[in-house]
C-alpha cells in the first residue's frame, strides 16, 4: 500500500548521501574507550544515566583528532547534531553544539538517518499517538497540526496506528526506569531531526529523488557499454575553451556577484528563510515604488539583469519613453510574450506583432537589418513559438549596445539610484525569532498576482505608447491622417 | 429446516473466524511493538547475543502469526458474500487493510534490523568496541517476556519452519506484493473506528502518573542552579530562561 511496495515507475529513490557513511565512521571512532570522547554520568532526580558527553569535550576531541581549528570543529559538531547522530539533552529543539558544559548523548543506531530508508509518516503518526497517550492530549501546536493532518490522510490505517501506539507504549513500560528515560529522549530527538518544529533548521534536505536506485550495481550488459561509448564520443566532440578563459569568466562572475549572494553576504534587512521576517521580500517586490540599493546595483551588471528584473524594466521603459524609442523594448516584450504564451493565442500574437512592428509603414516600426527581416517575414507565414527569435536577438543587442549605456548615464537612472533605500540589518533576539515563526502567514495568492499583472498590462496599453506616425505628424505639421493610437 | 440450520452454523463459524483474526491482529501488534523495542538496542552498548536470540524468537512468533492470519483472511475475503454477512464484509476488509499496514511496519523494522546486524556483527571480541554508548543498560528481559506471553489465537498448532532473517525478509516482501495484487479492495474506503485524540483522553492505570515525572526528570537535570522545578507543560519560554542562566 505504501509507494515502496507498488511497482510504479516514478522517481522515488533517494540520492546517495555519502556524508552519512563518513559521519558514521566518525561516530565509531568517538566510541573508543581509550581514544574516544570522555563520558560522564548524567544526574537526574531519581537516577543516574551514564554516557553523557559535554559539548566542549566533543569540540576538543574533533580539534585534536582531525587537527583543525576550533571554529571548524564547532561547525563539524553542529553537523553531527543536525544529522541526528548526537542529540542535546537540554534545549532539545536547537540542533547545535554549544562548546560549553551542556550535555549530549549518542543516538542509537536504529535512529540513525539512512539513505535507503525514508522516514515514514506512519511511524510519525504512531509516535504522535504515543505521545498523546502519554501526555493526555497536551501536544505542542505544530504537533497538533501534524496529528490532525495525519488523522485525515491516514484514516484508513488509523486503527492500526492507535493499536500499535498503545502496544509500543506498553512494551516501553517493560523496561527499567533509566532505560525508559533514555529511550524517550532518543525517540524525541529522532523526530526533532526528521520532523523539525518551526524555528529548527533542518539538515535533512537531500534534493531531488532519482529514477534509479543508486545502491544497486548496474549490470554490465552490451547496452551499458554502448551508452558509455556514446558518452565518450560526445565528450571528445565537444567544443573546448582554454581553462584560463573559463576560469577568468568564473572569477569575474564571483567578484561581481559576491555581495549579492545570500550565502556569502547577509541579506538586508534579514534573510526571510532564517528569521521568518518577510521585509526583504516586500521591499523587493515587482511593482515597488522605490527599489533597494542592491537591486539597483544589480541592474548595472548587465543588460540581461536589467531586463529580467520587472522594476528595472519599468525604469528602462520610462527612460525610453523620454527618448521616444520605446518600440524596441515593446517589440522585445512582444517576442517574450509569444515565446511564453499559450499555443492557442500564438497565431494572433504573431500577426499582431507583424502588423505593429515589422510591416512597412507600421506604427511602431523597428529597425532591423534586411536579412533578419527577410528570414522573419518568411517564418511568419507559418508562425511558431520561436519564429521571432532572430529579430529579438538583434533588437536585444541593439538596445544593449546603444540604449543601455545611455540609460546608465541618464537622469532617470541617476534619480532612481539616489532614491534607492538601504535598509538596516535586523537584530532579532531568540524570543523574537520564535514570535516571527509563529506569525508566519502565506503570501498573496498567485491568482491575485496574475490578475494584478494583467490589469497593469491593460492599463499600460490604454495609456498608449506614442505612435511614430503621430510624432511625425506633430513634428512636420503636415495634414497627414493620423493612425489611431493603440488601445 | 436443515438448510436454515446450516446457514446459521456457517454464520457462527464465520463469526468465530473473524474474532480469531481480530485477536491475531492484536497479537501481531504486540509482537511487532516488542520487536521494535529490541531492535532499538542493536548496535548500542546493551547489544549482545542474548538480545539477538530474543529478537530471533520474537521474529519467529511474528512469522507464525502473519502466515496464519494470512491463511485465514484470504478465504474470508474471497468467499461468496451472502446476505447476512454484509457488515461482516466491511470488518474483514478493515482487518485486511490493518494487516497490510502491520506487515509493512514489520517489513520496515526487519529491513532496518538486518542492516544494523550486518553493520554491527558480534562475532569477535573487539567488535564490542564499535558499539555505540547510548546510556542504556540491558533492559530487554521485560520486553522479551512480554513478547513470549503472546499466543497465537488459533487452537491448532501448526508446524512452521522458523526462517532466518534474510529469508524472512524476502518472504514478507513477496507476501506484501502478493496481497496488494490479489484482492482488490478500495483501501481508502476503510474508515477509522476511533475519533482523533480519543486515545489520549482514555483513563489509564495509576502508572501513568509516574510518566509525568519522566518529562520533568529530563528537564530538571543535574544543573545545580535549577533548584525550582519548572513544569515543561506550562511555559516553554520559562524553560529557556532557566537554561540560559
XYZ file of C-alpha atoms in Angstrom:
732
model
C 0.000 0.000 0.000
C 2.856 2.341 0.589
C 4.620 3.516 -2.518
C 7.606 1.333 -1.757
C 5.699 -1.845 -2.499
C 3.892 -0.705 -5.591
C 5.638 -1.214 -8.874
C 5.368 2.215 -10.387
C 7.963 3.991 -12.461
C 8.100 7.236 -10.568
C 11.126 8.926 -9.130
C 11.350 7.662 -5.618
C 14.932 6.674 -4.888
C 16.790 8.978 -2.606
C 20.201 10.057 -3.824
C 23.227 8.558 -2.162
C 24.174 10.626 0.827
C 27.871 9.956 1.022
C 28.285 12.137 4.074
C 26.314 9.713 6.219
C 28.842 6.908 5.842
C 31.632 9.283 6.771
C 29.761 10.571 9.798
C 29.178 7.019 10.950
C 32.877 6.264 10.917
C 33.499 9.408 12.965
C 30.847 8.209 15.400
C 32.524 4.841 15.792
C 35.865 6.465 16.483
C 34.292 8.564 19.160
C 33.160 5.409 20.961
C 36.620 4.077 21.611
C 37.082 3.787 25.391
C 40.715 4.864 25.212
C 40.891 7.406 22.404
C 37.246 8.442 22.157
C 35.311 11.204 23.843
C 35.210 11.134 27.645
C 31.799 10.401 29.020
C 30.280 11.197 32.362
C 27.076 10.202 34.090
C 24.083 12.485 33.919
C 22.445 13.000 37.281
C 18.700 13.159 37.269
C 16.261 13.435 40.127
C 15.923 9.771 40.914
C 18.545 8.057 38.838
C 21.849 8.405 37.056
C 22.320 7.710 33.393
C 25.792 7.062 32.012
C 27.383 8.072 28.734
C 26.636 11.776 28.672
C 29.257 13.912 26.929
C 29.813 17.641 27.129
C 29.856 19.951 24.140
C 33.329 21.243 24.915
C 34.692 17.688 25.068
C 33.251 16.914 21.671
C 34.714 20.036 20.117
C 38.095 19.419 21.763
C 38.171 15.810 20.562
C 37.332 16.850 16.991
C 40.023 19.525 17.061
C 42.626 17.004 18.208
C 41.562 14.110 16.077
C 41.459 15.986 12.787
C 43.960 18.769 13.545
C 41.517 21.523 12.675
C 40.655 24.912 14.086
C 38.174 25.241 16.910
C 35.669 27.016 14.675
C 35.717 24.239 12.134
C 35.378 21.653 14.892
C 32.387 23.562 16.152
C 30.794 23.545 12.697
C 31.509 19.830 12.329
C 29.992 19.149 15.726
C 26.871 21.088 14.779
C 26.593 18.970 11.685
C 26.759 15.798 13.755
C 23.921 17.100 15.900
C 21.883 18.334 12.936
C 22.048 14.921 11.272
C 20.860 13.292 14.456
C 23.885 11.229 15.440
C 24.282 13.119 18.693
C 21.403 14.747 20.500
C 21.368 17.517 23.099
C 19.958 16.688 26.497
C 18.965 20.246 27.313
C 17.291 22.571 24.825
C 16.441 19.652 22.598
C 14.876 21.700 19.835
C 18.024 23.550 18.880
C 20.271 21.205 16.967
C 23.602 22.914 17.564
C 26.716 22.139 19.541
C 27.360 24.511 22.389
C 31.060 24.370 23.242
C 30.443 24.560 26.971
C 29.314 22.163 29.638
C 25.952 21.387 28.055
C 25.368 17.674 27.729
C 24.849 15.456 24.717
C 24.431 11.766 24.142
C 24.966 9.395 21.237
C 21.923 8.289 19.322
C 21.270 4.586 18.981
C 21.972 3.177 15.504
C 18.317 2.281 14.939
C 17.576 6.016 14.887
C 20.480 6.995 12.673
C 19.495 8.579 9.341
C 19.786 6.146 6.479
C 19.930 6.849 2.796
C 17.786 3.953 1.736
C 15.002 4.214 4.313
C 12.993 7.409 4.074
C 11.287 8.368 7.299
C 7.700 7.169 7.095
C 4.677 9.213 8.026
C 3.089 6.103 9.516
C 5.858 5.972 12.098
C 5.404 9.640 12.857
C 1.685 9.095 13.325
C 2.392 6.238 15.744
C 4.833 8.460 17.634
C 2.323 11.287 17.905
C -0.397 8.916 19.092
C 2.000 7.506 21.675
C 2.867 10.976 22.856
C -0.796 11.810 23.030
C -1.387 8.800 25.244
C 1.494 9.721 27.495
C 0.758 13.399 27.774
C -3.029 13.006 27.799
C -3.690 15.358 24.957
C -1.282 18.220 25.554
C 0.864 18.179 22.456
C 2.647 21.201 21.088
C 0.926 23.308 18.488
C 2.864 22.088 15.476
C 2.433 18.503 16.658
C -1.303 19.014 16.926
C -1.436 20.340 13.390
C 0.522 17.341 12.130
C -1.632 14.934 14.096
C -4.838 16.306 12.607
C -3.462 16.207 9.111
C -2.196 12.634 9.505
C -5.508 11.550 11.017
C -7.212 12.862 7.918
C -4.871 11.356 5.340
C -4.181 8.086 7.079
C -7.692 7.493 8.249
C -7.766 4.011 6.770
C -4.715 2.995 8.793
C -5.670 4.890 11.902
C -6.906 1.917 13.914
C -3.625 0.147 13.382
C -1.738 3.297 14.315
C -3.579 3.645 17.601
C -3.240 -0.068 18.368
C 0.454 -0.034 17.640
C 0.948 3.149 19.669
C -0.700 1.550 22.675
C 1.348 -1.615 22.298
C 4.587 0.270 21.902
C 3.750 2.323 24.950
C 3.115 -0.809 26.975
C 6.208 -2.535 25.644
C 8.230 0.525 26.556
C 6.963 0.339 30.131
C 8.512 -3.096 30.483
C 11.962 -1.577 30.585
C 13.681 -0.198 33.624
C 13.156 3.459 34.506
C 16.519 4.888 33.364
C 16.223 2.988 30.079
C 12.781 4.422 29.553
C 14.101 7.936 30.018
C 16.888 7.223 27.558
C 14.503 5.765 25.024
C 12.118 8.698 25.301
C 14.982 11.130 24.787
C 16.209 9.154 21.791
C 12.824 8.995 20.135
C 12.100 12.648 20.750
C 15.482 13.641 19.335
C 14.874 11.456 16.270
C 11.645 13.216 15.480
C 13.075 16.688 16.118
C 15.593 15.893 13.391
C 13.185 14.416 10.894
C 10.055 16.477 11.577
C 11.609 19.722 12.768
C 9.485 22.042 14.858
C 9.107 25.561 13.462
C 12.281 27.501 14.068
C 14.595 24.493 13.893
C 16.868 24.396 10.888
C 16.680 21.008 9.231
C 19.692 19.231 7.794
C 17.626 16.587 6.077
C 17.192 18.278 2.682
C 18.545 15.916 0.136
C 17.404 17.353 -3.162
C 15.541 15.607 -5.953
C 14.672 11.958 -5.942
C 16.070 9.693 -8.608
C 14.642 7.273 -11.130
C 17.140 4.509 -10.428
C 18.222 3.114 -7.109
C 21.758 4.402 -6.593
C 22.635 1.477 -4.361
C 22.170 -1.202 -6.997
C 25.145 -2.096 -9.090
C 24.401 -1.730 -12.761
C 24.691 -4.876 -14.788
C 27.344 -4.593 -17.446
C 25.398 -5.595 -20.490
C 26.135 -4.575 -24.073
C 23.612 -1.759 -23.662
C 25.629 -0.384 -20.774
C 28.830 -0.398 -22.804
C 27.093 1.185 -25.782
C 25.976 4.067 -23.573
C 29.495 4.527 -22.276
C 30.807 4.632 -25.824
C 28.301 7.251 -26.929
C 29.048 9.353 -23.881
C 32.786 9.239 -24.506
C 32.400 10.077 -28.191
C 30.261 13.088 -27.373
C 32.777 14.246 -24.795
C 35.534 14.180 -27.393
C 33.493 16.104 -29.911
C 32.533 18.900 -27.575
C 33.994 22.345 -28.320
C 36.660 23.444 -25.922
C 37.657 26.658 -24.242
C 41.004 27.364 -22.647
C 40.814 26.954 -18.904
C 42.338 30.399 -18.406
C 39.386 31.877 -20.254
C 36.717 29.882 -18.474
C 38.291 30.372 -15.077
C 38.617 34.053 -15.792
C 34.920 34.236 -16.544
C 34.153 32.368 -13.324
C 36.349 34.693 -11.301
C 34.738 37.744 -12.870
C 31.282 36.419 -12.086
C 32.205 35.625 -8.496
C 33.754 39.010 -7.909
C 30.754 40.805 -9.380
C 28.070 38.863 -7.563
C 29.948 38.335 -4.341
C 27.961 40.786 -2.247
C 24.668 39.711 -3.790
C 24.825 36.068 -2.850
C 22.707 35.427 0.240
C 25.008 32.586 1.322
C 28.121 34.727 1.272
C 26.853 38.127 2.347
C 23.995 38.913 4.716
C 20.672 39.819 3.131
C 19.434 43.223 4.180
C 17.385 43.549 6.314
C 17.387 39.831 7.037
C 17.084 36.536 5.224
C 13.420 35.509 5.472
C 14.286 31.807 5.379
C 16.357 32.212 8.515
C 14.475 34.779 10.555
C 10.893 34.277 9.256
C 10.595 38.019 8.646
C 9.399 38.906 5.152
C 10.538 42.540 4.923
C 13.180 41.572 2.379
C 10.606 40.147 0.003
C 8.226 43.073 0.465
C 10.971 45.562 -0.328
C 11.903 43.671 -3.480
C 8.511 43.069 -4.996
C 7.980 43.595 -8.710
C 5.880 46.757 -8.542
C 7.570 48.512 -5.648
C 7.963 52.259 -5.999
C 11.450 52.644 -4.539
C 13.882 49.785 -5.134
C 16.726 48.831 -2.821
C 20.309 49.841 -3.445
C 21.440 46.273 -4.002
C 18.778 45.802 -6.632
C 19.787 48.944 -8.496
C 23.417 47.898 -8.361
C 22.464 44.590 -9.921
C 20.968 46.368 -12.919
C 24.351 47.809 -13.774
C 25.972 44.388 -14.076
C 24.493 43.508 -17.427
C 21.636 44.375 -19.712
C 20.090 40.974 -19.152
C 19.869 41.669 -15.421
C 18.132 44.954 -16.073
C 15.557 43.414 -18.355
C 14.836 40.378 -16.224
C 14.008 42.467 -13.168
C 10.482 43.872 -13.647
C 11.250 47.038 -11.726
C 14.388 47.548 -13.785
C 12.450 47.015 -16.953
C 9.936 49.644 -15.833
C 12.708 52.113 -15.225
C 14.225 51.387 -18.619
C 10.843 51.782 -20.275
C 10.437 55.180 -18.654
C 13.819 56.227 -19.967
C 13.000 55.038 -23.483
C 9.664 56.841 -23.373
C 11.506 60.071 -22.720
C 13.736 59.298 -25.662
C 10.839 58.275 -27.896
C 12.436 54.955 -28.718
C 10.153 52.653 -26.793
C 9.342 50.438 -29.752
C 12.457 48.294 -29.321
C 11.534 47.334 -25.815
C 7.909 46.861 -26.799
C 8.968 44.529 -29.584
C 11.242 42.580 -27.259
C 8.411 42.208 -24.772
C 6.026 41.108 -27.505
C 8.523 38.421 -28.541
C 8.800 37.202 -24.969
C 5.038 37.132 -24.765
C 4.909 34.980 -27.876
C 7.574 32.610 -26.597
C 5.972 32.039 -23.244
C 2.318 32.367 -24.147
C -0.323 29.749 -24.735
C -0.355 27.886 -28.014
C -3.896 28.965 -28.842
C -3.029 32.662 -28.934
C 0.189 32.251 -30.893
C -1.176 32.861 -34.343
C -2.974 36.047 -33.355
C 0.001 37.326 -31.442
C 2.341 36.728 -34.340
C 0.061 38.581 -36.720
C -0.292 41.440 -34.286
C 3.456 41.719 -33.935
C 3.864 41.757 -37.690
C 1.264 44.472 -38.145
C 2.600 46.636 -35.341
C 6.351 46.317 -35.697
C 7.541 44.740 -38.888
C 5.475 45.673 -41.865
C 6.355 48.691 -43.994
C 4.757 51.797 -42.542
C 3.922 50.050 -39.276
C 3.017 52.336 -36.385
C 5.964 51.168 -34.253
C 8.428 50.112 -36.852
C 11.686 48.631 -35.575
C 14.953 48.925 -37.362
C 16.392 45.501 -38.114
C 18.714 44.622 -40.944
C 17.442 43.298 -44.228
C 18.489 39.689 -43.897
C 16.884 39.220 -40.489
C 13.734 40.929 -41.717
C 13.574 38.576 -44.683
C 14.019 35.484 -42.524
C 11.416 36.669 -40.022
C 8.788 37.576 -42.579
C 9.245 34.228 -44.289
C 8.887 32.438 -40.968
C 5.727 34.345 -40.134
C 3.925 32.553 -42.901
C 3.902 29.508 -40.609
C 4.321 31.037 -37.188
C 5.596 29.055 -34.243
C 6.890 29.946 -30.835
C 10.424 30.834 -31.817
C 9.758 32.489 -35.167
C 10.802 35.926 -33.887
C 13.950 34.714 -32.177
C 16.418 36.152 -34.700
C 14.771 39.559 -34.698
C 14.544 39.541 -30.919
C 18.247 38.805 -30.539
C 19.086 41.594 -32.974
C 16.971 44.109 -31.096
C 18.403 42.940 -27.794
C 21.945 43.544 -28.977
C 20.894 46.913 -30.386
C 19.440 48.009 -27.085
C 22.401 46.644 -25.205
C 24.991 48.434 -27.300
C 23.128 51.643 -27.677
C 20.376 52.451 -25.192
C 21.823 50.647 -22.180
C 24.873 52.800 -21.981
C 22.853 55.957 -22.338
C 20.408 54.730 -19.735
C 23.115 54.263 -17.164
C 24.172 57.884 -17.662
C 20.646 59.264 -17.846
C 18.947 61.421 -15.217
C 16.183 58.774 -14.868
C 18.634 56.184 -13.670
C 20.608 58.567 -11.542
C 17.425 59.705 -9.861
C 16.411 56.113 -9.138
C 19.862 55.402 -7.799
C 19.712 58.369 -5.482
C 16.302 57.473 -4.127
C 17.121 53.816 -3.601
C 16.936 52.714 0.005
C 19.324 50.642 2.026
C 17.525 49.011 4.971
C 19.301 48.301 8.247
C 20.010 44.789 9.316
C 17.542 43.229 11.725
C 18.848 42.060 15.067
C 16.352 39.560 16.400
C 16.584 38.039 19.817
C 15.710 34.396 20.269
C 12.234 35.154 21.612
C 11.577 37.485 18.701
C 12.603 34.740 16.317
C 10.103 32.424 17.940
C 7.408 35.111 17.667
C 8.255 35.524 13.990
C 7.949 31.799 13.417
C 4.519 31.815 14.987
C 3.329 34.760 12.924
C 4.144 33.234 9.545
C 1.361 33.708 7.039
C 1.060 32.609 3.412
C 1.698 35.307 0.817
C -0.985 36.605 -1.546
C -2.315 34.009 -3.902
C -0.593 33.758 -7.315
C -4.003 34.057 -8.937
C -4.376 37.536 -7.491
C -0.832 38.417 -8.514
C -1.590 37.348 -12.062
C -4.787 39.425 -12.132
C -2.882 42.465 -10.958
C -0.289 41.896 -13.657
C -2.920 41.709 -16.353
C -4.648 44.835 -15.120
C -1.314 46.584 -15.193
C -0.730 45.463 -18.737
C -4.151 46.638 -19.862
C -3.586 49.982 -18.209
C -0.276 50.401 -19.950
C -1.799 49.568 -23.285
C -4.515 52.205 -22.891
C -2.146 54.892 -21.669
C -0.741 54.470 -25.119
C 2.761 54.360 -26.419
C 3.376 57.116 -28.843
C 2.977 56.118 -32.464
C 5.744 57.110 -34.728
C 3.240 58.490 -37.194
C 1.701 60.688 -34.538
C 5.087 62.040 -33.652
C 5.953 62.608 -37.292
C 2.693 64.401 -37.916
C 3.169 66.622 -34.917
C 6.717 67.441 -35.859
C 6.266 68.012 -39.526
C 2.850 69.595 -39.113
C 1.587 68.078 -42.291
C -2.042 67.230 -42.773
C -1.474 63.524 -42.673
C -4.235 61.330 -41.479
C -3.330 60.203 -38.018
C -3.341 56.480 -37.434
C -5.469 55.654 -34.420
C -3.280 55.208 -31.348
C -3.182 51.712 -29.994
C -5.869 50.962 -27.484
C -35.085 -26.694 8.037
C -31.729 -28.264 7.519
C -30.729 -25.541 5.130
C -31.623 -22.870 7.667
C -29.634 -24.518 10.403
C -26.684 -24.976 8.144
C -26.556 -21.319 7.239
C -26.773 -20.408 10.941
C -23.838 -22.713 11.540
C -21.989 -21.098 8.702
C -22.626 -17.669 10.101
C -21.407 -18.724 13.501
C -18.308 -20.322 12.071
C -17.558 -17.203 10.102
C -18.059 -15.030 13.187
C -15.671 -17.221 15.100
C -13.067 -16.966 12.366
C -13.434 -13.196 12.245
C -12.937 -12.900 16.001
C -9.896 -15.139 15.719
C -8.459 -12.857 13.100
C -9.104 -9.779 15.233
C -7.251 -11.306 18.100
C -4.450 -12.360 15.814
C -4.169 -8.765 14.639
C -3.838 -7.570 18.210
C -1.228 -10.223 18.864
C 0.669 -9.098 15.778
C 0.650 -5.512 17.039
C 2.004 -6.653 20.374
C 4.768 -8.711 18.849
C 5.872 -6.027 16.410
C 5.974 -3.462 19.210
C 8.208 -5.762 21.273
C 10.389 -6.447 18.238
C 10.849 -2.744 17.684
C 11.871 -2.185 21.306
C 14.518 -4.840 20.892
C 15.670 -3.582 17.509
C 16.297 -0.172 19.019
C 19.053 -1.651 21.114
C 21.017 -3.155 18.221
C 24.408 -1.545 17.897
C 24.175 0.129 21.285
C 26.162 -0.872 24.328
C 23.306 -3.072 25.510
C 23.561 -5.211 22.393
C 24.584 -8.812 22.850
C 23.904 -12.370 21.864
C 21.012 -12.550 24.322
C 19.306 -9.645 22.592
C 19.804 -11.179 19.187
C 18.436 -14.536 20.240
C 15.371 -12.920 21.763
C 14.872 -10.977 18.574
C 15.003 -14.171 16.568
C 12.401 -15.802 18.731
C 10.112 -12.790 18.573
C 10.539 -12.695 14.859
C 9.641 -16.348 14.547
C 6.488 -15.756 16.557
C 5.599 -12.836 14.317
C 6.147 -15.050 11.304
C 3.787 -17.685 12.651
C 1.094 -15.104 13.368
C 1.485 -13.489 9.967
C 1.266 -16.657 7.943
C -1.637 -17.959 9.995
C -3.548 -14.719 9.732
C -2.917 -14.504 6.028
C -4.119 -18.049 5.525
C -7.327 -17.278 7.370
C -8.102 -13.874 5.973
C -7.879 -14.806 2.310
C -10.754 -17.280 2.301
C -12.848 -14.892 4.373
C -12.391 -12.283 1.694
C -12.823 -14.446 -1.345
C -15.881 -16.311 -0.089
C -19.067 -15.541 -1.861
C -20.751 -12.846 0.118
C -24.194 -13.915 1.316
C -26.787 -11.548 2.644
C -26.346 -11.804 6.412
C -22.621 -11.322 6.291
C -22.600 -7.848 4.783
C -21.358 -5.757 7.694
C -19.017 -8.621 8.269
C -17.514 -7.843 4.895
C -16.648 -4.305 5.962
C -14.999 -5.615 9.078
C -12.988 -8.171 7.146
C -11.858 -5.528 4.661
C -10.846 -3.301 7.533
C -8.819 -6.137 9.015
C -7.176 -6.737 5.666
C -6.076 -3.103 5.454
C -4.807 -3.118 9.034
C -2.996 -6.405 8.470
C -1.301 -4.973 5.411
C -0.220 -1.905 7.376
C 1.104 -4.121 10.140
C 3.041 -6.212 7.640
C 4.612 -3.137 6.108
C 5.568 -1.884 9.553
C 7.175 -5.220 10.367
C 8.847 -5.300 6.972
C 10.484 -1.959 7.588
C 11.676 -2.996 11.047
C 13.106 -6.215 9.636
C 14.989 -4.356 6.911
C 16.426 -1.952 9.440
C 17.339 -4.714 11.860
C 19.022 -6.689 9.098
C 21.055 -3.638 8.073
C 22.127 -2.944 11.635
C 23.066 -6.554 12.322
C 25.235 -6.514 9.224
C 26.902 -3.334 10.326
C 27.491 -4.447 13.920
C 28.401 -8.120 13.792
C 29.260 -9.524 17.191
C 31.323 -12.462 16.123
C 34.632 -11.323 17.556
C 35.663 -9.921 20.899
C 36.788 -6.491 19.777
C 33.639 -5.932 17.740
C 32.124 -4.801 21.008
C 34.342 -1.735 20.886
C 32.366 -0.486 17.947
C 29.084 -0.437 19.837
C 27.645 2.992 20.467
C 27.432 4.161 24.075
C 23.855 5.256 24.306
C 23.358 5.220 28.033
C 21.004 2.269 28.044
C 21.639 -0.739 30.179
C 20.361 -4.210 29.398
C 16.649 -3.867 29.649
C 15.135 -6.319 27.267
C 14.211 -9.074 29.667
C 10.850 -7.483 30.388
C 10.179 -6.864 26.739
C 11.076 -10.364 25.692
C 8.898 -11.787 28.445
C 6.060 -9.705 27.135
C 6.674 -10.922 23.624
C 6.825 -14.510 24.760
C 3.486 -14.105 26.510
C 1.747 -13.502 23.216
C -0.020 -16.580 21.954
C -1.441 -17.304 18.580
C -5.184 -17.394 18.972
C -5.799 -20.488 16.920
C -6.074 -23.736 18.619
C -4.321 -25.929 16.133
C -0.580 -25.888 16.489
C 0.852 -25.549 13.068
C 4.183 -26.917 12.120
C 6.185 -23.999 10.821
C 9.833 -23.714 9.946
C 11.319 -20.633 11.563
C 13.110 -18.773 8.786
C 16.285 -16.855 9.347
C 16.319 -13.110 8.919
C 17.111 -12.769 5.247
C 14.628 -15.436 4.201
C 12.022 -13.864 6.412
C 12.527 -10.548 4.698
C 12.157 -11.978 1.217
C 9.086 -13.884 2.326
C 7.471 -10.779 3.750
C 8.310 -8.754 0.652
C 6.703 -11.397 -1.520
C 3.703 -11.640 0.793
C 3.036 -7.923 0.742
C 3.343 -7.692 -3.027
C 1.034 -10.634 -3.440
C -1.500 -9.158 -1.066
C -1.544 -5.911 -2.971
C -2.279 -7.657 -6.216
C -4.522 -10.500 -5.158
C -7.558 -8.933 -3.618
C -8.795 -5.625 -4.941
C -10.096 -3.675 -2.003
C -10.534 0.076 -2.020
C -8.105 0.902 0.772
C -9.246 4.381 1.291
C -12.836 3.384 1.781
C -11.924 1.939 5.166
C -12.701 4.379 7.916
C -11.223 4.550 11.347
C -13.435 3.397 14.166
C -11.809 5.828 16.541
C -12.015 9.572 16.530
C -8.874 11.635 16.711
C -7.386 12.381 20.123
C -9.506 9.726 21.842
C -6.584 7.604 22.935
C -5.142 10.431 24.962
C -8.334 11.051 26.837
C -8.844 7.457 27.908
C -8.111 6.841 31.548
C -5.041 4.780 32.083
C -3.838 2.996 35.185
C -2.048 4.666 38.053
C 1.322 4.053 36.489
C 0.501 6.962 34.252
C 1.261 9.498 36.916
C 4.796 8.253 37.060
C 5.219 9.155 33.426
C 4.557 12.805 34.046
C 7.706 12.899 36.072
C 9.681 11.398 33.197
C 9.271 14.622 31.298
C 10.156 16.635 34.359
C 13.129 14.429 35.021
C 14.531 15.211 31.644
C 14.263 18.940 32.229
C 15.231 19.192 35.877
C 18.677 17.923 35.148
C 21.913 17.902 37.060
C 22.396 21.650 36.800
C 22.690 22.931 40.376
C 21.316 26.367 39.677
C 17.984 24.982 38.605
C 16.571 24.353 42.021
C 12.965 25.239 41.244
C 11.210 22.552 39.341
C 9.934 24.067 36.137
C 6.917 22.439 34.661
C 7.616 21.914 30.978
C 3.917 21.906 30.252
C 3.399 25.463 31.473
C 5.895 27.688 29.827
C 8.417 26.761 27.235
C 9.857 30.233 27.422
C 10.309 29.744 31.113
C 12.432 26.691 30.409
C 14.650 28.592 28.056
C 15.219 31.329 30.577
C 16.157 28.683 33.102
C 18.601 27.043 30.781
C 20.216 30.211 29.641
C 21.227 31.232 33.142
